[in-house]
Short mmCIF file of C-alpha atoms in Angstrom, two decimals:
data_model
loop_
_atom_site.label_atom_id
_atom_site.label_comp_id
_atom_site.label_asym_id
_atom_site.label_seq_id
_atom_site.Cartn_x
_atom_site.Cartn_y
_atom_site.Cartn_z
CA UNK S 1 0.00 0.00 0.00
CA UNK S 2 1.54 3.26 -1.13
CA UNK S 3 1.27 6.15 1.29
CA UNK S 4 1.70 9.56 -0.36
CA UNK S 5 4.15 11.94 1.27
CA UNK S 6 2.36 15.28 1.40
CA UNK S 7 3.68 18.51 2.84
CA UNK S 8 1.97 19.87 5.91
CA UNK S 9 0.62 23.40 5.77
CA UNK S 10 0.54 24.68 9.31
CA UNK S 11 0.76 28.09 10.86
CA UNK S 12 4.10 28.61 12.65
CA UNK S 13 3.84 28.58 16.42
CA UNK S 14 6.31 29.56 19.15
CA UNK S 15 9.06 27.14 20.08
CA UNK S 16 7.68 24.79 22.75
CA UNK S 17 10.66 25.14 25.07
CA UNK S 18 10.01 28.87 25.49
CA UNK S 19 6.36 28.78 26.42
CA UNK S 20 6.19 26.78 29.64
CA UNK S 21 5.90 23.12 30.47
CA UNK S 22 2.95 22.49 32.79
CA UNK S 23 1.18 20.53 30.07
CA UNK S 24 3.89 17.89 30.53
CA UNK S 25 3.12 17.73 34.26
CA UNK S 26 -0.46 16.91 33.28
CA UNK S 27 0.89 14.29 30.90
CA UNK S 28 2.78 12.82 33.85
CA UNK S 29 -0.47 12.49 35.81
CA UNK S 30 -2.02 10.66 32.86
CA UNK S 31 1.01 8.38 32.77
CA UNK S 32 0.58 7.52 36.46
CA UNK S 33 -3.15 6.82 36.06
CA UNK S 34 -2.52 4.56 33.08
CA UNK S 35 0.20 2.72 35.01
CA UNK S 36 -2.24 2.06 37.86
CA UNK S 37 -4.91 1.05 35.36
CA UNK S 38 -2.69 -1.70 33.97
CA UNK S 39 -1.42 -2.87 37.33
CA UNK S 40 -4.97 -3.52 38.49
CA UNK S 41 -6.09 -5.33 35.35
CA UNK S 42 -2.95 -7.49 35.01
CA UNK S 43 -2.87 -8.96 38.52
CA UNK S 44 -5.16 -11.81 37.55
CA UNK S 45 -2.99 -12.67 34.55
CA UNK S 46 0.10 -13.00 36.74
CA UNK S 47 -1.83 -15.08 39.30
CA UNK S 48 -3.57 -17.28 36.70
CA UNK S 49 -1.47 -20.41 37.39
CA UNK S 50 -1.79 -19.89 41.16
CA UNK S 51 -5.53 -19.22 41.23
CA UNK S 52 -6.22 -21.85 38.58
CA UNK S 53 -4.57 -24.45 40.78
CA UNK S 54 -6.29 -23.21 43.94
CA UNK S 55 -9.83 -22.95 42.56
CA UNK S 56 -9.73 -25.48 39.73
CA UNK S 57 -10.48 -23.14 36.82
CA UNK S 58 -10.43 -24.64 33.33
CA UNK S 59 -8.99 -22.70 30.39
CA UNK S 60 -12.57 -21.92 29.37
CA UNK S 61 -13.35 -20.62 32.87
CA UNK S 62 -10.36 -18.29 32.68
CA UNK S 63 -11.45 -17.20 29.20
CA UNK S 64 -14.85 -16.35 30.70
CA UNK S 65 -13.19 -14.23 33.42
CA UNK S 66 -11.41 -12.25 30.72
CA UNK S 67 -14.68 -12.12 28.76
CA UNK S 68 -16.49 -10.67 31.81
CA UNK S 69 -13.91 -7.89 32.13
CA UNK S 70 -14.10 -7.16 28.40
CA UNK S 71 -17.90 -7.12 28.38
CA UNK S 72 -17.97 -4.52 31.14
CA UNK S 73 -15.11 -2.64 29.48
CA UNK S 74 -17.18 -2.44 26.29
CA UNK S 75 -20.27 -1.22 28.11
CA UNK S 76 -18.23 1.23 30.16
CA UNK S 77 -16.56 2.69 27.07
CA UNK S 78 -19.94 3.59 25.57
CA UNK S 79 -20.78 5.70 28.60
CA UNK S 80 -17.29 6.84 29.61
CA UNK S 81 -16.69 8.96 26.52
CA UNK S 82 -19.97 10.78 26.93
CA UNK S 83 -19.35 11.29 30.66
CA UNK S 84 -15.96 12.86 29.95
CA UNK S 85 -17.42 15.15 27.28
CA UNK S 86 -20.32 16.23 29.48
CA UNK S 87 -18.75 16.54 32.95
CA UNK S 88 -15.11 17.14 32.09
CA UNK S 89 -12.02 15.13 32.71
CA UNK S 90 -11.40 16.15 36.32
CA UNK S 91 -14.67 14.75 37.67
CA UNK S 92 -14.91 11.96 35.11
CA UNK S 93 -11.41 10.65 35.77
CA UNK S 94 -11.98 10.73 39.53
CA UNK S 95 -15.17 8.69 39.16
CA UNK S 96 -13.45 6.08 37.01
CA UNK S 97 -10.51 5.70 39.44
CA UNK S 98 -12.87 5.33 42.38
CA UNK S 99 -14.90 2.55 40.76
CA UNK S 100 -11.99 0.49 39.49
CA UNK S 101 -9.90 0.88 42.67
CA UNK S 102 -12.74 -0.33 44.87
CA UNK S 103 -13.42 -3.22 42.48
CA UNK S 104 -9.74 -4.22 42.55
CA UNK S 105 -9.69 -4.25 46.34
CA UNK S 106 -12.98 -6.18 46.50
CA UNK S 107 -11.51 -8.97 44.35
CA UNK S 108 -9.73 -10.22 47.47
CA UNK S 109 -13.10 -11.36 48.83
CA UNK S 110 -14.45 -12.74 45.53
CA UNK S 111 -14.78 -16.38 46.76
CA UNK S 112 -16.68 -15.18 49.84
CA UNK S 113 -19.47 -13.47 47.91
CA UNK S 114 -19.38 -15.89 44.99
CA UNK S 115 -22.23 -18.17 46.16
CA UNK S 116 -25.08 -15.63 45.72
CA UNK S 117 -23.57 -14.49 42.42
CA UNK S 118 -23.51 -18.10 41.27
CA UNK S 119 -27.18 -18.48 42.20
CA UNK S 120 -28.11 -15.41 40.17
CA UNK S 121 -26.16 -16.63 37.14
CA UNK S 122 -27.99 -19.97 37.23
CA UNK S 123 -31.22 -18.06 36.60
CA UNK S 124 -29.71 -16.91 33.29
CA UNK S 125 -28.57 -20.41 32.38
CA UNK S 126 -24.92 -19.92 33.37
CA UNK S 127 -23.44 -22.48 35.77
CA UNK S 128 -20.28 -21.55 37.64
CA UNK S 129 -18.80 -22.53 40.96
CA UNK S 130 -18.85 -19.95 43.74
CA UNK S 131 -15.21 -18.93 43.36
CA UNK S 132 -15.45 -18.41 39.61
CA UNK S 133 -18.73 -16.50 39.97
CA UNK S 134 -17.23 -14.15 42.54
CA UNK S 135 -14.27 -13.36 40.31
CA UNK S 136 -16.63 -12.84 37.36
CA UNK S 137 -18.47 -10.10 39.28
CA UNK S 138 -15.26 -8.45 40.50
CA UNK S 139 -13.77 -8.41 37.00
CA UNK S 140 -17.00 -7.02 35.58
CA UNK S 141 -17.04 -4.02 37.94
CA UNK S 142 -13.31 -3.50 37.38
CA UNK S 143 -13.94 -3.35 33.63
CA UNK S 144 -16.69 -0.74 34.05
CA UNK S 145 -14.36 1.58 35.96
CA UNK S 146 -11.23 1.00 33.89
CA UNK S 147 -13.09 1.90 30.71
CA UNK S 148 -12.89 5.55 31.75
CA UNK S 149 -9.10 5.82 31.63
CA UNK S 150 -8.42 6.20 27.92
CA UNK S 151 -11.38 8.44 26.97
CA UNK S 152 -10.34 10.74 29.82
CA UNK S 153 -6.64 10.66 28.95
CA UNK S 154 -7.13 11.22 25.21
CA UNK S 155 -9.55 14.07 25.86
CA UNK S 156 -7.08 15.63 28.31
CA UNK S 157 -4.31 15.45 25.68
CA UNK S 158 -6.60 17.12 23.14
CA UNK S 159 -7.31 19.92 25.63
CA UNK S 160 -3.70 20.42 26.77
CA UNK S 161 -1.59 19.89 23.64
CA UNK S 162 -1.46 21.34 20.13
CA UNK S 163 -1.89 18.82 17.32
CA UNK S 164 1.84 18.55 16.61
CA UNK S 165 2.58 17.30 20.16
CA UNK S 166 -0.40 15.02 20.68
CA UNK S 167 1.12 11.80 19.34
CA UNK S 168 4.17 12.25 21.57
CA UNK S 169 2.04 13.08 24.63
CA UNK S 170 -0.19 10.08 23.88
CA UNK S 171 2.86 7.86 23.51
CA UNK S 172 4.22 9.04 26.85
CA UNK S 173 1.05 8.45 28.87
CA UNK S 174 0.38 5.22 26.97
CA UNK S 175 3.82 4.03 28.11
CA UNK S 176 2.18 3.68 31.52
CA UNK S 177 0.57 0.51 30.19
CA UNK S 178 4.03 -1.00 29.90
CA UNK S 179 5.28 0.35 33.21
CA UNK S 180 2.23 -1.12 34.91
CA UNK S 181 2.88 -4.41 33.16
CA UNK S 182 6.51 -4.28 34.39
CA UNK S 183 5.67 -3.46 38.00
CA UNK S 184 3.00 -6.14 38.31
CA UNK S 185 5.16 -9.27 37.73
CA UNK S 186 7.83 -7.83 40.03
CA UNK S 187 5.56 -6.95 42.94
CA UNK S 188 2.60 -9.34 42.77
CA UNK S 189 4.54 -12.62 43.09
CA UNK S 190 6.46 -11.28 46.11
CA UNK S 191 3.29 -10.02 47.81
CA UNK S 192 1.46 -13.27 47.04
CA UNK S 193 4.21 -15.51 48.43
CA UNK S 194 4.76 -13.30 51.48
CA UNK S 195 1.21 -12.25 52.41
CA UNK S 196 -1.23 -14.25 50.27
CA UNK S 197 -2.93 -13.69 46.93
CA UNK S 198 -5.64 -11.52 48.50
CA UNK S 199 -3.15 -8.78 49.39
CA UNK S 200 -2.00 -8.58 45.80
CA UNK S 201 -5.45 -7.24 44.91
CA UNK S 202 -5.85 -5.09 48.01
CA UNK S 203 -2.44 -3.44 47.70
CA UNK S 204 -2.62 -2.66 44.00
CA UNK S 205 -6.18 -1.37 44.24
CA UNK S 206 -5.27 1.01 47.06
CA UNK S 207 -2.70 2.79 44.86
CA UNK S 208 -5.49 4.28 42.74
CA UNK S 209 -7.08 5.94 45.77
CA UNK S 210 -3.76 7.71 46.41
CA UNK S 211 -3.69 9.00 42.82
CA UNK S 212 -7.13 10.54 43.35
CA UNK S 213 -5.73 12.85 46.03
CA UNK S 214 -2.95 14.06 43.71
CA UNK S 215 -5.33 14.54 40.76
CA UNK S 216 -7.80 16.57 42.81
CA UNK S 217 -5.06 18.86 44.09
CA UNK S 218 -3.14 19.45 40.83
CA UNK S 219 -5.59 19.38 37.93
CA UNK S 220 -7.59 22.21 36.40
CA UNK S 221 -8.57 23.06 32.82
CA UNK S 222 -5.77 24.99 31.01
CA UNK S 223 -7.74 28.24 30.94
CA UNK S 224 -8.30 28.13 34.71
CA UNK S 225 -4.98 26.66 35.85
CA UNK S 226 -2.80 29.13 37.82
CA UNK S 227 0.42 27.37 36.71
CA UNK S 228 -0.26 27.85 32.98
CA UNK S 229 1.28 31.03 31.58
CA UNK S 230 -0.38 33.11 28.88
CA UNK S 231 2.33 32.05 26.41
CA UNK S 232 1.85 28.36 27.14
CA UNK S 233 -1.91 28.71 26.80
CA UNK S 234 -1.44 30.44 23.44
CA UNK S 235 0.83 27.59 22.34
CA UNK S 236 -1.72 24.98 23.43
CA UNK S 237 -4.42 26.81 21.46
CA UNK S 238 -2.24 27.41 18.39
CA UNK S 239 -4.39 25.19 16.18
CA UNK S 240 -7.55 26.61 14.55
CA UNK S 241 -10.36 26.78 17.13
CA UNK S 242 -12.92 23.97 17.29
CA UNK S 243 -16.65 24.38 17.32
CA UNK S 244 -18.22 23.83 20.74
CA UNK S 245 -21.60 22.48 19.59
CA UNK S 246 -22.59 19.16 21.11
CA UNK S 247 -22.31 16.22 18.69
CA UNK S 248 -24.79 13.34 19.16
CA UNK S 249 -23.51 9.78 18.95
CA UNK S 250 -25.66 9.02 15.93
CA UNK S 251 -23.98 11.90 14.11
CA UNK S 252 -20.53 10.51 14.96
CA UNK S 253 -21.44 6.99 13.85
CA UNK S 254 -22.48 8.31 10.43
CA UNK S 255 -18.90 9.38 9.66
CA UNK S 256 -16.32 7.05 8.12
CA UNK S 257 -13.67 8.70 10.32
CA UNK S 258 -15.41 7.17 13.34
CA UNK S 259 -15.49 3.79 11.64
CA UNK S 260 -11.80 4.00 10.74
CA UNK S 261 -10.87 4.53 14.38
CA UNK S 262 -13.36 1.90 15.60
CA UNK S 263 -12.12 -0.73 13.14
CA UNK S 264 -8.55 -0.05 14.22
CA UNK S 265 -9.50 -0.65 17.84
CA UNK S 266 -11.76 -3.64 17.09
CA UNK S 267 -9.03 -5.56 15.29
CA UNK S 268 -5.84 -4.67 17.18
CA UNK S 269 -6.83 -4.06 20.81
CA UNK S 270 -7.53 -7.81 21.27
CA UNK S 271 -3.91 -8.58 20.45
CA UNK S 272 -2.75 -6.48 23.37
CA UNK S 273 -5.22 -8.31 25.62
CA UNK S 274 -3.56 -11.55 24.53
CA UNK S 275 -0.20 -10.30 25.76
CA UNK S 276 -1.63 -8.97 29.00
CA UNK S 277 -3.76 -11.93 30.07
CA UNK S 278 -2.04 -14.94 28.49
CA UNK S 279 1.70 -14.30 28.14
CA UNK S 280 2.44 -15.28 31.78
CA UNK S 281 0.61 -18.55 31.13
CA UNK S 282 2.54 -19.02 27.86
CA UNK S 283 5.86 -18.92 29.70
CA UNK S 284 4.56 -21.09 32.52
CA UNK S 285 3.16 -23.64 30.09
CA UNK S 286 5.97 -23.71 27.50
CA UNK S 287 9.02 -23.18 29.71
CA UNK S 288 7.83 -24.35 33.14
CA UNK S 289 8.38 -21.03 34.92
CA UNK S 290 7.13 -20.70 38.49
CA UNK S 291 5.30 -17.63 39.84
CA UNK S 292 8.52 -16.06 41.12
CA UNK S 293 10.32 -16.81 37.83
CA UNK S 294 7.80 -15.01 35.61
CA UNK S 295 9.19 -11.57 36.40
CA UNK S 296 12.33 -11.29 34.22
CA UNK S 297 10.88 -12.28 30.82
CA UNK S 298 7.73 -10.21 31.32
CA UNK S 299 9.72 -7.20 32.52
CA UNK S 300 11.90 -7.36 29.41
CA UNK S 301 8.84 -7.53 27.15
CA UNK S 302 7.25 -4.42 28.60
CA UNK S 303 10.50 -2.47 28.89
CA UNK S 304 10.93 -2.92 25.16
CA UNK S 305 7.26 -2.06 24.66
CA UNK S 306 7.86 1.26 26.42
CA UNK S 307 10.37 2.16 23.72
CA UNK S 308 7.74 1.46 21.08
CA UNK S 309 5.07 3.53 22.83
CA UNK S 310 7.18 6.67 23.01
CA UNK S 311 9.06 5.94 19.79
CA UNK S 312 5.92 5.44 17.71
CA UNK S 313 4.49 8.75 18.86
CA UNK S 314 7.84 10.47 18.40
CA UNK S 315 8.21 9.10 14.86
CA UNK S 316 5.01 10.58 13.46
CA UNK S 317 5.48 13.85 15.37
CA UNK S 318 9.04 14.07 14.02
CA UNK S 319 7.86 13.51 10.46
CA UNK S 320 5.28 16.28 10.86
CA UNK S 321 7.98 18.66 12.09
CA UNK S 322 10.00 17.75 8.99
CA UNK S 323 7.16 18.88 6.76
CA UNK S 324 5.17 15.68 6.22
CA UNK S 325 1.40 15.88 6.29
CA UNK S 326 -0.42 14.45 9.31
CA UNK S 327 -1.89 11.78 7.02
CA UNK S 328 1.46 10.56 5.67
CA UNK S 329 3.23 10.78 9.04
CA UNK S 330 0.64 8.83 11.03
CA UNK S 331 0.18 6.08 8.42
CA UNK S 332 3.88 5.65 7.75
CA UNK S 333 4.50 5.16 11.47
CA UNK S 334 1.59 2.70 11.64
CA UNK S 335 2.90 0.76 8.62
CA UNK S 336 6.31 0.34 10.24
CA UNK S 337 4.70 -0.86 13.47
CA UNK S 338 2.33 -3.25 11.66
CA UNK S 339 5.24 -4.86 9.82
CA UNK S 340 7.24 -5.31 13.02
CA UNK S 341 4.50 -7.45 14.60
CA UNK S 342 4.64 -10.18 11.94
CA UNK S 343 7.60 -12.21 13.34
CA UNK S 344 5.58 -13.14 16.46
CA UNK S 345 4.08 -16.02 14.45
CA UNK S 346 7.30 -17.94 15.23
CA UNK S 347 7.23 -17.33 19.00
CA UNK S 348 5.66 -20.65 19.97
CA UNK S 349 8.11 -22.64 17.81
CA UNK S 350 11.46 -21.41 19.13
CA UNK S 351 13.20 -23.59 21.70
CA UNK S 352 14.92 -20.82 23.64
CA UNK S 353 12.79 -18.86 26.07
CA UNK S 354 14.76 -15.69 25.37
CA UNK S 355 14.18 -16.04 21.63
CA UNK S 356 10.46 -16.12 22.40
CA UNK S 357 10.91 -13.09 24.66
CA UNK S 358 12.63 -11.22 21.82
CA UNK S 359 9.84 -11.96 19.33
CA UNK S 360 7.06 -11.05 21.77
CA UNK S 361 8.95 -7.92 22.88
CA UNK S 362 9.20 -6.70 19.29
CA UNK S 363 5.49 -7.32 18.72
CA UNK S 364 4.45 -5.64 21.98
CA UNK S 365 6.66 -2.63 21.23
CA UNK S 366 5.21 -2.35 17.74
CA UNK S 367 1.68 -2.56 19.12
CA UNK S 368 2.34 0.32 21.49
CA UNK S 369 3.75 2.47 18.70
CA UNK S 370 0.70 1.57 16.61
CA UNK S 371 -1.64 2.36 19.50
CA UNK S 372 -0.11 5.81 20.16
CA UNK S 373 -0.75 6.80 16.55
CA UNK S 374 -4.18 5.16 16.37
CA UNK S 375 -5.33 7.05 19.46
CA UNK S 376 -4.03 10.28 17.97
CA UNK S 377 -6.10 9.75 14.82
CA UNK S 378 -9.19 10.55 16.88
CA UNK S 379 -7.93 14.04 17.73
CA UNK S 380 -6.62 14.49 14.17
CA UNK S 381 -10.07 13.88 12.68
CA UNK S 382 -12.43 15.26 15.34
CA UNK S 383 -12.73 18.49 17.37
CA UNK S 384 -11.73 18.44 21.03
CA UNK S 385 -15.27 18.37 22.38
CA UNK S 386 -16.07 15.17 20.43
CA UNK S 387 -12.82 13.28 21.08
CA UNK S 388 -13.99 11.61 24.30
CA UNK S 389 -17.08 10.21 22.62
CA UNK S 390 -15.14 9.00 19.58
CA UNK S 391 -12.56 7.29 21.78
CA UNK S 392 -15.45 5.77 23.75
CA UNK S 393 -16.95 4.30 20.59
CA UNK S 394 -13.56 2.97 19.52
CA UNK S 395 -12.90 1.59 22.97
CA UNK S 396 -16.24 -0.21 22.88
CA UNK S 397 -15.25 -1.79 19.58
CA UNK S 398 -11.85 -2.80 20.99
CA UNK S 399 -13.46 -4.36 24.05
CA UNK S 400 -15.87 -6.32 21.85
CA UNK S 401 -12.86 -7.63 19.96
CA UNK S 402 -11.32 -8.52 23.32
CA UNK S 403 -14.43 -10.49 24.26
CA UNK S 404 -14.18 -12.47 21.04
CA UNK S 405 -10.46 -13.19 21.39
CA UNK S 406 -10.95 -14.30 25.02
CA UNK S 407 -13.43 -16.96 23.94
CA UNK S 408 -11.33 -18.02 20.96
CA UNK S 409 -8.12 -18.28 22.98
CA UNK S 410 -9.78 -20.23 25.78
CA UNK S 411 -11.16 -22.80 23.36
CA UNK S 412 -7.92 -23.02 21.34
CA UNK S 413 -5.88 -23.74 24.47
CA UNK S 414 -8.46 -26.12 25.91
CA UNK S 415 -8.60 -28.18 22.69
CA UNK S 416 -5.06 -27.92 21.26
CA UNK S 417 -2.84 -26.79 24.14
CA UNK S 418 -0.83 -24.76 21.60
CA UNK S 419 -0.24 -21.02 21.25
CA UNK S 420 0.67 -21.29 17.53
CA UNK S 421 -2.83 -20.41 16.19
CA UNK S 422 -3.02 -17.53 18.67
CA UNK S 423 0.29 -16.02 17.50
CA UNK S 424 -0.65 -16.43 13.84
CA UNK S 425 -3.72 -14.30 14.51
CA UNK S 426 -1.59 -11.72 16.32
CA UNK S 427 1.02 -11.47 13.58
CA UNK S 428 -1.31 -10.96 10.62
CA UNK S 429 -3.91 -8.58 12.00
CA UNK S 430 -2.20 -5.19 11.87
CA UNK S 431 -1.39 -5.00 8.15
CA UNK S 432 -4.97 -5.95 7.27
CA UNK S 433 -6.27 -3.35 9.70
CA UNK S 434 -4.09 -0.57 8.27
CA UNK S 435 -5.34 -1.34 4.78
CA UNK S 436 -8.96 -1.00 5.96
CA UNK S 437 -8.20 2.26 7.80
CA UNK S 438 -6.50 3.67 4.71
CA UNK S 439 -9.47 2.75 2.50
CA UNK S 440 -11.87 4.45 4.93
CA UNK S 441 -9.82 7.63 5.38
CA UNK S 442 -7.30 7.86 2.51
CA UNK S 443 -6.48 11.50 3.29
CA UNK S 444 -7.23 11.53 7.03
CA UNK S 445 -9.44 14.57 6.51
CA UNK S 446 -11.33 15.99 9.53
CA UNK S 447 -14.94 14.88 9.94
CA UNK S 448 -17.42 17.49 8.77
CA UNK S 449 -19.55 17.92 11.89
#
């Protein structure tokens, strides 16, 4: 697929270094929230072998736990974007953190309240043991709360950064997904062995409540923030002003720009869920690693992924600064990332664990670079006041894809015991997705709202 290199036509703005830096402090807060978001959701993936042995889950049961989280995540995304657009990111983010932190902490008591949940599920024709049912409920509520993170973060970036810096800012806060994924396998096994699996959920969930205090004290809208200078505010608002009229969901759905973003999320978000929820099991199953031995390979994977998250955003932003159009810069960066995922198809066939780590690391890094640019497409094509809703629609699509891949992966592993089909899916998805996105928005033109 040929991507035309067009020259950007943008009005010169002041040099960023001379206009203040508080927008990067805000970006740091988004980074911390995203880190916490991924710590809380990944705990169950790290503890899968432990909890599976303790409570007797089958691979299909575990797939259903992931499905429950994804179902709630999908539902939450539909409402989260609208909540952020209507009430603003300060209140909306605080609500999301409160819900998911409490749900994370409550997971420690999931077996205790599982019996009544199991009884309710039987009414709907679903039969689960008490322990599984309790975890299903906890993961569902966690998914509802965690769905608010990315609509809030992307909307905050759109409010605090000019278009030329948004991919980099998105890449930086999105790197929190990798940092969270690094911290979890280092801390959770130690806490579990020392204090019990329950404290892994309690401790990680409590971190989010601490972030709420910092967010409430430090965050205001750029126009009202006392730390934002007039020059920095002018730099943030250097792009042409957006309309402020409310945009109904049905209006957004009618635009192919919305579908381009949604398709990108639908097809590639599930691959990241594979890494998050099943890679610990892959190493345990294929290389016999114990709970305390999972840390090093997983840490390496997400350290490398951090490079991709920031590097992918930097690449397209750098190309724009060199005179490329937004369209050519974003899609070129996405093409490079999509190509770099392909070698993961060999990960289940290599005999050396560290060869598998290298292949998965490259794919995870490429996904993060892809994701930074995909998220930024929403603010490239839509005005600031509609970004939260668009990201919510895309997040819903991505969560639906995650629901599908959870079921597929559970059944593949239950019937074949092999990760080869799973990695083939992962390696071929991105190039197909980029082709579809390019056909939907060949010039990446803004939606006419």
